[in-house]
Amino acid sequence: MITSPAPGRAFASDNAAGVHPNVMAALQEANTGHALAYGDDPWTRSTESRMRDLFGPTAETFLVWNGTGANVVALATLLGPAQAVICTNWAHINVDETGAPERILGAKLIDLECPDGKLVPAQIEDQAHTLGDMHHAQPGVVSLTQSTEVGTAYSADEIASLCEAAHRFGMTVHLDGARLANAVAAHGASLSTLRSMTVDAGVDVLSFGATKNGMMYGEAVVCLNERAARVAPYVRKQVTQLPSKMRYVAAQINALLEDDLWLTLAGHSNEMAKRLYAATRDISGVVFAGPPVVNSVFPTLPPSTIAALQEWCFFWDWDASVHQVRWMTAWDTSAADVDAFATGVREILGVRHIA
Amino acid sequence: MITSPAPGRAFASDNAAGVHPNVMAALQEANTGHALAYGDDPWTRSTESRMRDLFGPTAETFLVWNGTGANVVALATLLGPAQAVICTNWAHINVDETGAPERILGAKLIDLECPDGKLVPAQIEDQAHTLGDMHHAQPGVVSLTQSTEVGTAYSADEIASLCEAAHRFGMTVHLDGARLANAVAAHGASLSTLRSMTVDAGVDVLSFGATKNGMMYGEAVVCLNERAARVAPYVRKQVTQLPSKMRYVAAQINALLEDDLWLTLAGHSNEMAKRLYAATRDISGVVFAGPPVVNSVFPTLPPSTIAALQEWCFFWDWDASVHQVRWMTAWDTSAADVDAFATGVREILGVRHIA
Amino acid sequence: MITSPAPGRAFASDNAAGVHPNVMAALQEANTGHALAYGDDPWTRSTESRMRDLFGPTAETFLVWNGTGANVVALATLLGPAQAVICTNWAHINVDETGAPERILGAKLIDLECPDGKLVPAQIEDQAHTLGDMHHAQPGVVSLTQSTEVGTAYSADEIASLCEAAHRFGMTVHLDGARLANAVAAHGASLSTLRSMTVDAGVDVLSFGATKNGMMYGEAVVCLNERAARVAPYVRKQVTQLPSKMRYVAAQINALLEDDLWLTLAGHSNEMAKRLYAATRDISGVVFAGPPVVNSVFPTLPPSTIAALQEWCFFWDWDASVHQVRWMTAWDTSAADVDAFATGVREILGVRHIA
Amino acid sequence: MITSPAPGRAFASDNAAGVHPNVMAALQEANTGHALAYGDDPWTRSTESRMRDLFGPTAETFLVWNGTGANVVALATLLGPAQAVICTNWAHINVDETGAPERILGAKLIDLECPDGKLVPAQIEDQAHTLGDMHHAQPGVVSLTQSTEVGTAYSADEIASLCEAAHRFGMTVHLDGARLANAVAAHGASLSTLRSMTVDAGVDVLSFGATKNGMMYGEAVVCLNERAARVAPYVRKQVTQLPSKMRYVAAQINALLEDDLWLTLAGHSNEMAKRLYAATRDISGVVFAGPPVVNSVFPTLPPSTIAALQEWCFFWDWDASVHQVRWMTAWDTSAADVDAFATGVREILGVRHIA
């Protein structure tokens, strides 16, 4: 049992966090009179313009409801007949979307073993051997996640190399950027960092995450590929991802993009993970593979301590077979939350040692 | 040209309306600390409980993003292999969802001519003739819309008769209730009215509309059929309709259900349509088929007046070939909006007569 | 009761007919030693070459199992994201394929009322109004049937006009030629007739029927559109339509194409329908809308006679509500079959009159 | 270069083999007069009856075109909403069907590493951990292949254990029996062997292979699960797998089942693989993992010899990275074929040694 007070916010997930005050204020401001539905409103036009500021003048933005939806819309704009999607075994589209891609896209996911959550060009080249063989689904899209599901991040060069390999074989590239902000923040938090990882690297379509980074709901699909952009409006509606009162999604994103709030929040979240790592790494029994890159750490803990710690302040198991857990920070995690949590960890592990 | 001032709110659609103050307040209140995602939170549990108060103790509620999503989830819980959906030619699922049902469900829609937007049991009986014939998609689900896409509403007895016919042939019944509130308000605005049109009539699964009735986003799929309820959680996620920060959807619905606000708003919207009808029906050149049942009217207008009127205060064409338009009221339409609009109609039609 | 002897072959369908002796002989001849599967054999190469003789040097042929499969493969090579298929209400893909297109293509069929089974360009133009509106599945492919499901046939000019209209709006054209041979035979039975109705008219992909015309099994998808041809091999396998021991499909088609046997057989079948019409049109109680164009007639009969006639020599009801039936001839229907049948019709109708 | 004469039949695949004379004769016999299409004929009724003799009185048989089709039909009869299919990484449905299952079923395949091509119950138990978690496609069907794609075979007890595990978790079992005959022949070639591996083991639906075993085309889906049987007729047509002139499929299977010809042919094929193994295992440079179980061997060869050997008498690479190839025998492989092939192997390897 832990007697010290639990943190105000737990370390379960960034999707357990609340909504940033600026976003709430933007929702209030947008709530004035009537506005035509489905994006024919000034808030949405402003979002589209802001996204072109980020990704260049040809970027076309399509607001959607959620991350799974963004991924499905993005892939649907890219896939041709009988094509398959190459991804990692950890990919959210492969593991955490209840088979949405297979159902809605009718496409095979070719999931490749990637212990660190990152594909390498040789894997694309290897899969390319099935091109032209009618007995195999044809690899058509490479889907990367930045930052990855296992807390790592690609460098801009790595993404560029993967895009080069994909394009060499006529494939296109989707980037699942549910936590793109965290990767950008971790690599410099600048516009050029963002561009180097996306449009300059050759990404065709990206899912631009926002909900986990301080919004209430809503993500964006950003098409950098003109052909994808042409079909996106129809595909978005067809896969149930067209918000009717779209001004409220747009207003939130506009608030997030204002003065780089999105990078500030992601950067803060990353910092809190570093603080958590620093505050617990020397506790006997807590074992890390290394320092966090973005906003999550994956320690192993003594098996007997996990349940008590979770009951006190919830977090998720990651790999129960090796007693590995995930502690995730969010835009609203405070230094006090981290310190209180570290105190609890210290306490439970100390208690355990004494007992 | 119209010189009188345009109304503050136009008559384009109830999805152009804003968010009710109580709903905004509920969003603010829900924005406190962390809450686990995907519905494991007290707001969602409250919604589930409130829905059981409305639909009975076996009702299982699944919050989703939007109306198309609600319909797709609902149908996916009901459809078996090789089954088809019977609906009207006007059905939203048939006309206004960009083929989402066909793509996501892989199912044929059998759309039947229904000039008033309402199916009759004989149509179900007629389609039942293909049951057992392997060359035809098997009618498995009957999808009704209440109130309908053309501004009519079924009586509770009519729905009960349709459910009886469907069940007699082993089919199930989906009710698209994107504007169910308006139908309930039009028929007495009581809990017993609601029940008579849904659970007591034999409906299996319904889409419970909320966005058009004062919310920012979010609808509910209510399963009254136990088998549908069992698969609904997986299907909802699989078709991209699982909100992550679900507390914010639940909080809105809770505000809407508090003190029957949902019926008050829908009733007001209906009243405004009646007022609009009364204020314009005697204007020469404006022709109605009859008084409104819910919150829309579909007048025909002299062709030369439509564009000018739309430019002054926007509304949508309905059937351009016969110069029929749609004027739709919303929860926030005011009597002053209606009166100002009627003045403009009178003005443009008067001008026309003089010219 | 009919006392005269029933015909050796009934008038149920051309798919009830047997296999032509030349086709059987070709199967025997092909059954020698090993041949690589999936089309890498000399028989298939010969088919591909013969088809280029028919449809021009750019025609690419893909052998498949059956008519539904041919249609699904053909449409799958043409459809883009969120696109729909325009067809008639009578279309085999709409009525008789158990929703295969919706399931496998995930695409909406827009079925238009065409009492004579034939689309007209104005219907395409009308549907084109939804192009660019994201709330509607985008008409992308026009599917025609030649000869039609109701026994009519397009002229070459009619098909050319439909192709022109479709292409004008960026749509492509599929021709379901399950009974294309009958239409060609009815319009001159020449190579130039065939070309005028297909490649010269602008058809993009066609289903080339063969099973109903004397084969045991097998049809061909012929791509005249290069982009469709590129994806066809993968799509064919993916929709389960790639025959493994393909030499046996190819050998059959080669036999059918040798010395224009396919046109001879279809022409004979058409002639038998004309003979049947001539032999029964003056029988009191048998009412025809007109003479047959291809190999079927659709008389109405006195209701009391239908069951007895079917029991004596089977045929299918067509529209039971008006006592209309279908009599269909086949490549192997003999003049004696027709005459025997006409005798029976005469007998049953005479009996009825006396009673 | 090899100077000895090449065998009359190569070792590429059993689908390169011809058609057995009895099957050809049966096709000739069936080619008499008209027969109603789609299975309403005496040949098909005989097949259904013969299959009940094999699999018990509740077995329902559905004839289809090919193996991929059989698998898709079988799985479609079993899968519920949001369910996934568990299979091996080697499974034909996973590797060799161009994503047909994903496209037509909309279902995820969970492919598990099985070096010997055989699942074990612990793998099912492990996957069952995701049952009830809405974020993961729900394992609903376990698909086994007997004999496997890598030349192994399950014992009856192994299949029974897998079925028990699957059923314990509410899953059903599909058996891909494209080469079931070879497994039955390898384990005793008796009716009780067949039953022990299928109906007695608890298999729900099986694909019964026939084309590779001496037929021209056609396979059977056998439903031992009543619920699957009820939907099978509609599903079969919907996935394009309903043969129109079905008598010709049925007649072939009837010939194959007559006097256990199917087991005689498969047994012969197995014997030829054993002979090939015995004739080449002692050749220096040819390395086998072990003797064949059914009708294929997978030797590794000196890299420099493979191309020359393939040019002389074709076979397929299996794993080029380790110079492993596949030699497959067929129902019509003769002892002389095997001996001639062994002579060539000996020659090329001897040449290599001298050089």
XYZ file of N, CA and C in Angstrom, chain B residues 79-152:
222
model
N -26.586 -7.012 -39.590
C -26.501 -7.730 -40.864
C -25.776 -9.065 -40.736
N -26.342 -10.081 -41.337
C -25.682 -11.367 -41.448
C -25.124 -11.545 -42.849
N -24.436 -12.675 -43.102
C -23.822 -12.910 -44.401
C -24.825 -12.847 -45.554
N -24.468 -12.129 -46.579
C -25.244 -12.038 -47.819
C -26.591 -11.348 -47.637
N -26.754 -10.622 -46.537
C -28.019 -9.926 -46.330
C -27.996 -8.519 -46.918
N -29.200 -8.029 -47.216
C -29.378 -6.694 -47.767
C -30.242 -5.867 -46.818
N -30.239 -4.555 -47.061
C -31.015 -3.614 -46.249
C -32.148 -3.046 -47.090
N -33.351 -3.142 -46.596
C -34.499 -2.513 -47.244
C -34.645 -1.095 -46.701
N -34.778 -0.122 -47.611
C -34.971 1.260 -47.162
C -35.768 2.006 -48.220
N -36.086 3.256 -47.958
C -36.798 4.043 -48.956
C -35.798 4.661 -49.929
N -36.313 5.098 -51.057
C -35.452 5.782 -52.020
C -34.903 7.087 -51.446
N -35.573 7.629 -50.433
C -35.126 8.891 -49.831
C -34.143 8.684 -48.687
N -33.942 7.455 -48.281
C -33.178 7.218 -47.059
C -31.808 7.887 -47.092
N -31.442 8.469 -45.986
C -30.127 9.097 -45.864
C -29.031 8.082 -46.185
N -29.196 6.851 -45.705
C -28.191 5.824 -45.992
C -28.076 5.552 -47.486
N -29.154 5.784 -48.212
C -29.158 5.498 -49.649
C -28.655 6.672 -50.472
N -28.950 7.872 -50.042
C -28.742 9.042 -50.881
C -27.591 9.919 -50.421
N -27.397 10.036 -49.130
C -26.552 11.113 -48.612
C -25.317 10.636 -47.864
N -24.933 9.406 -48.034
C -23.785 8.924 -47.270
C -22.662 8.413 -48.177
N -22.681 8.862 -49.437
C -21.576 8.574 -50.372
C -21.277 7.077 -50.467
N -22.323 6.280 -50.287
C -22.093 4.843 -50.397
C -21.378 4.234 -49.201
N -21.390 4.915 -48.060
C -20.748 4.340 -46.870
C -21.296 2.949 -46.536
N -22.619 2.752 -46.568
C -23.116 1.413 -46.227
C -22.581 0.337 -47.170
N -22.593 0.621 -48.468
C -22.097 -0.386 -49.399
C -20.623 -0.667 -49.140
N -19.846 0.368 -48.938
C -18.409 0.153 -48.750
C -18.108 -0.566 -47.441
N -18.690 -0.105 -46.353
C -18.280 -0.613 -45.045
C -19.035 -1.888 -44.692
N -20.274 -1.988 -45.135
C -21.073 -3.174 -44.828
C -20.971 -4.221 -45.924
N -20.557 -3.818 -47.123
C -20.535 -4.762 -48.241
C -21.921 -5.269 -48.577
N -22.921 -4.496 -48.252
C -24.305 -4.964 -48.394
C -25.073 -4.126 -49.398
N -25.959 -4.789 -50.114
C -26.840 -4.086 -51.034
C -27.922 -3.346 -50.259
N -28.223 -2.135 -50.710
C -29.408 -1.430 -50.224
C -30.509 -1.629 -51.258
N -31.626 -2.139 -50.806
C -32.791 -2.279 -51.680
C -33.664 -1.066 -51.414
N -33.565 -0.075 -52.293
C -34.277 1.187 -52.045
C -35.603 1.174 -52.785
N -36.671 1.368 -52.028
C -38.026 1.269 -52.573
C -38.656 2.651 -52.696
N -39.419 2.825 -53.747
C -40.089 4.104 -53.977
C -41.098 4.377 -52.866
N -40.917 5.475 -52.185
C -41.819 5.873 -51.106
C -41.969 7.382 -51.180
N -42.962 7.867 -51.933
C -43.056 9.309 -52.142
C -43.092 10.111 -50.845
N -43.666 9.554 -49.791
C -43.735 10.302 -48.532
C -42.625 9.901 -47.555
N -41.633 9.171 -48.042
C -40.505 8.819 -47.190
C -40.789 7.712 -46.197
N -41.931 7.069 -46.332
C -42.326 6.055 -45.357
C -42.589 4.703 -46.019
N -41.974 3.680 -45.500
C -42.239 2.317 -45.966
C -43.584 1.845 -45.439
N -44.150 0.871 -46.139
C -45.363 0.212 -45.623
C -45.100 -1.292 -45.576
N -45.813 -1.994 -44.684
C -45.549 -3.430 -44.510
C -45.635 -4.230 -45.801
N -46.511 -3.830 -46.710
C -46.635 -4.598 -47.950
C -45.328 -4.607 -48.738
N -44.560 -3.557 -48.602
C -43.276 -3.528 -49.313
C -42.303 -4.542 -48.732
N -42.366 -4.716 -47.435
C -41.518 -5.739 -46.813
C -41.964 -7.127 -47.263
N -43.266 -7.309 -47.256
C -43.804 -8.610 -47.687
C -43.413 -8.902 -49.131
N -43.436 -7.893 -49.944
C -43.074 -8.082 -51.340
C -41.600 -8.485 -51.476
N -40.749 -7.813 -50.767
C -39.324 -8.148 -50.825
C -39.030 -9.524 -50.240
N -39.869 -9.937 -49.305
C -39.646 -11.242 -48.664
C -39.742 -12.382 -49.663
N -40.297 -12.117 -50.826
C -40.396 -13.185 -51.822
C -39.035 -13.694 -52.273
N -38.013 -12.886 -52.106
C -36.694 -13.367 -52.538
C -35.990 -14.183 -51.455
N -36.563 -14.240 -50.274
C -35.936 -15.048 -49.215
C -35.861 -16.499 -49.665
N -34.695 -17.088 -49.514
C -34.514 -18.477 -49.905
C -34.049 -18.645 -51.335
N -33.989 -17.566 -52.088
C -33.498 -17.651 -53.474
C -32.046 -17.184 -53.487
N -31.152 -18.132 -53.747
C -29.730 -17.827 -53.564
C -29.173 -16.831 -54.565
N -29.949 -16.490 -55.583
C -29.465 -15.537 -56.577
C -29.670 -14.079 -56.173
N -30.341 -13.898 -55.054
C -30.638 -12.530 -54.624
C -30.100 -12.273 -53.224
N -29.535 -11.096 -53.022
C -29.161 -10.686 -51.667
C -30.402 -10.810 -50.802
N -30.242 -11.371 -49.617
C -31.375 -11.702 -48.768
C -31.758 -10.512 -47.884
N -32.978 -10.015 -48.027
C -33.394 -8.905 -47.170
C -33.262 -9.306 -45.698
N -32.433 -8.596 -44.964
C -32.168 -8.983 -43.583
C -32.488 -7.897 -42.578
N -32.408 -6.648 -43.021
C -32.669 -5.528 -42.123
C -33.571 -4.526 -42.840
N -34.560 -4.034 -42.128
C -35.395 -2.939 -42.630
C -34.944 -1.673 -41.915
N -34.582 -0.664 -42.680
C -34.136 0.590 -42.074
C -35.180 1.683 -42.312
N -35.711 2.191 -41.221
C -36.694 3.275 -41.261
C -36.027 4.563 -40.798
N -36.542 5.711 -41.236
C -36.054 6.980 -40.709
C -37.214 7.704 -40.036
N -36.982 8.165 -38.798
C -38.029 8.837 -38.029
C -37.449 10.058 -37.356
N -37.894 11.258 -37.610
C -38.745 11.650 -38.695
C -37.993 11.506 -40.006
N -38.757 11.453 -41.105
C -38.163 11.084 -42.386
C -37.399 12.234 -43.031
N -36.666 11.886 -44.071
C -35.872 12.855 -44.813
C -36.735 13.865 -45.566
N -38.040 13.574 -45.705
C -38.911 14.500 -46.436
C -39.891 15.183 -45.500
N -39.573 15.186 -44.211
C -40.349 15.986 -43.278
C -41.617 15.338 -42.767
N -41.763 14.045 -43.016
C -42.935 13.342 -42.483
C -42.507 12.523 -41.266
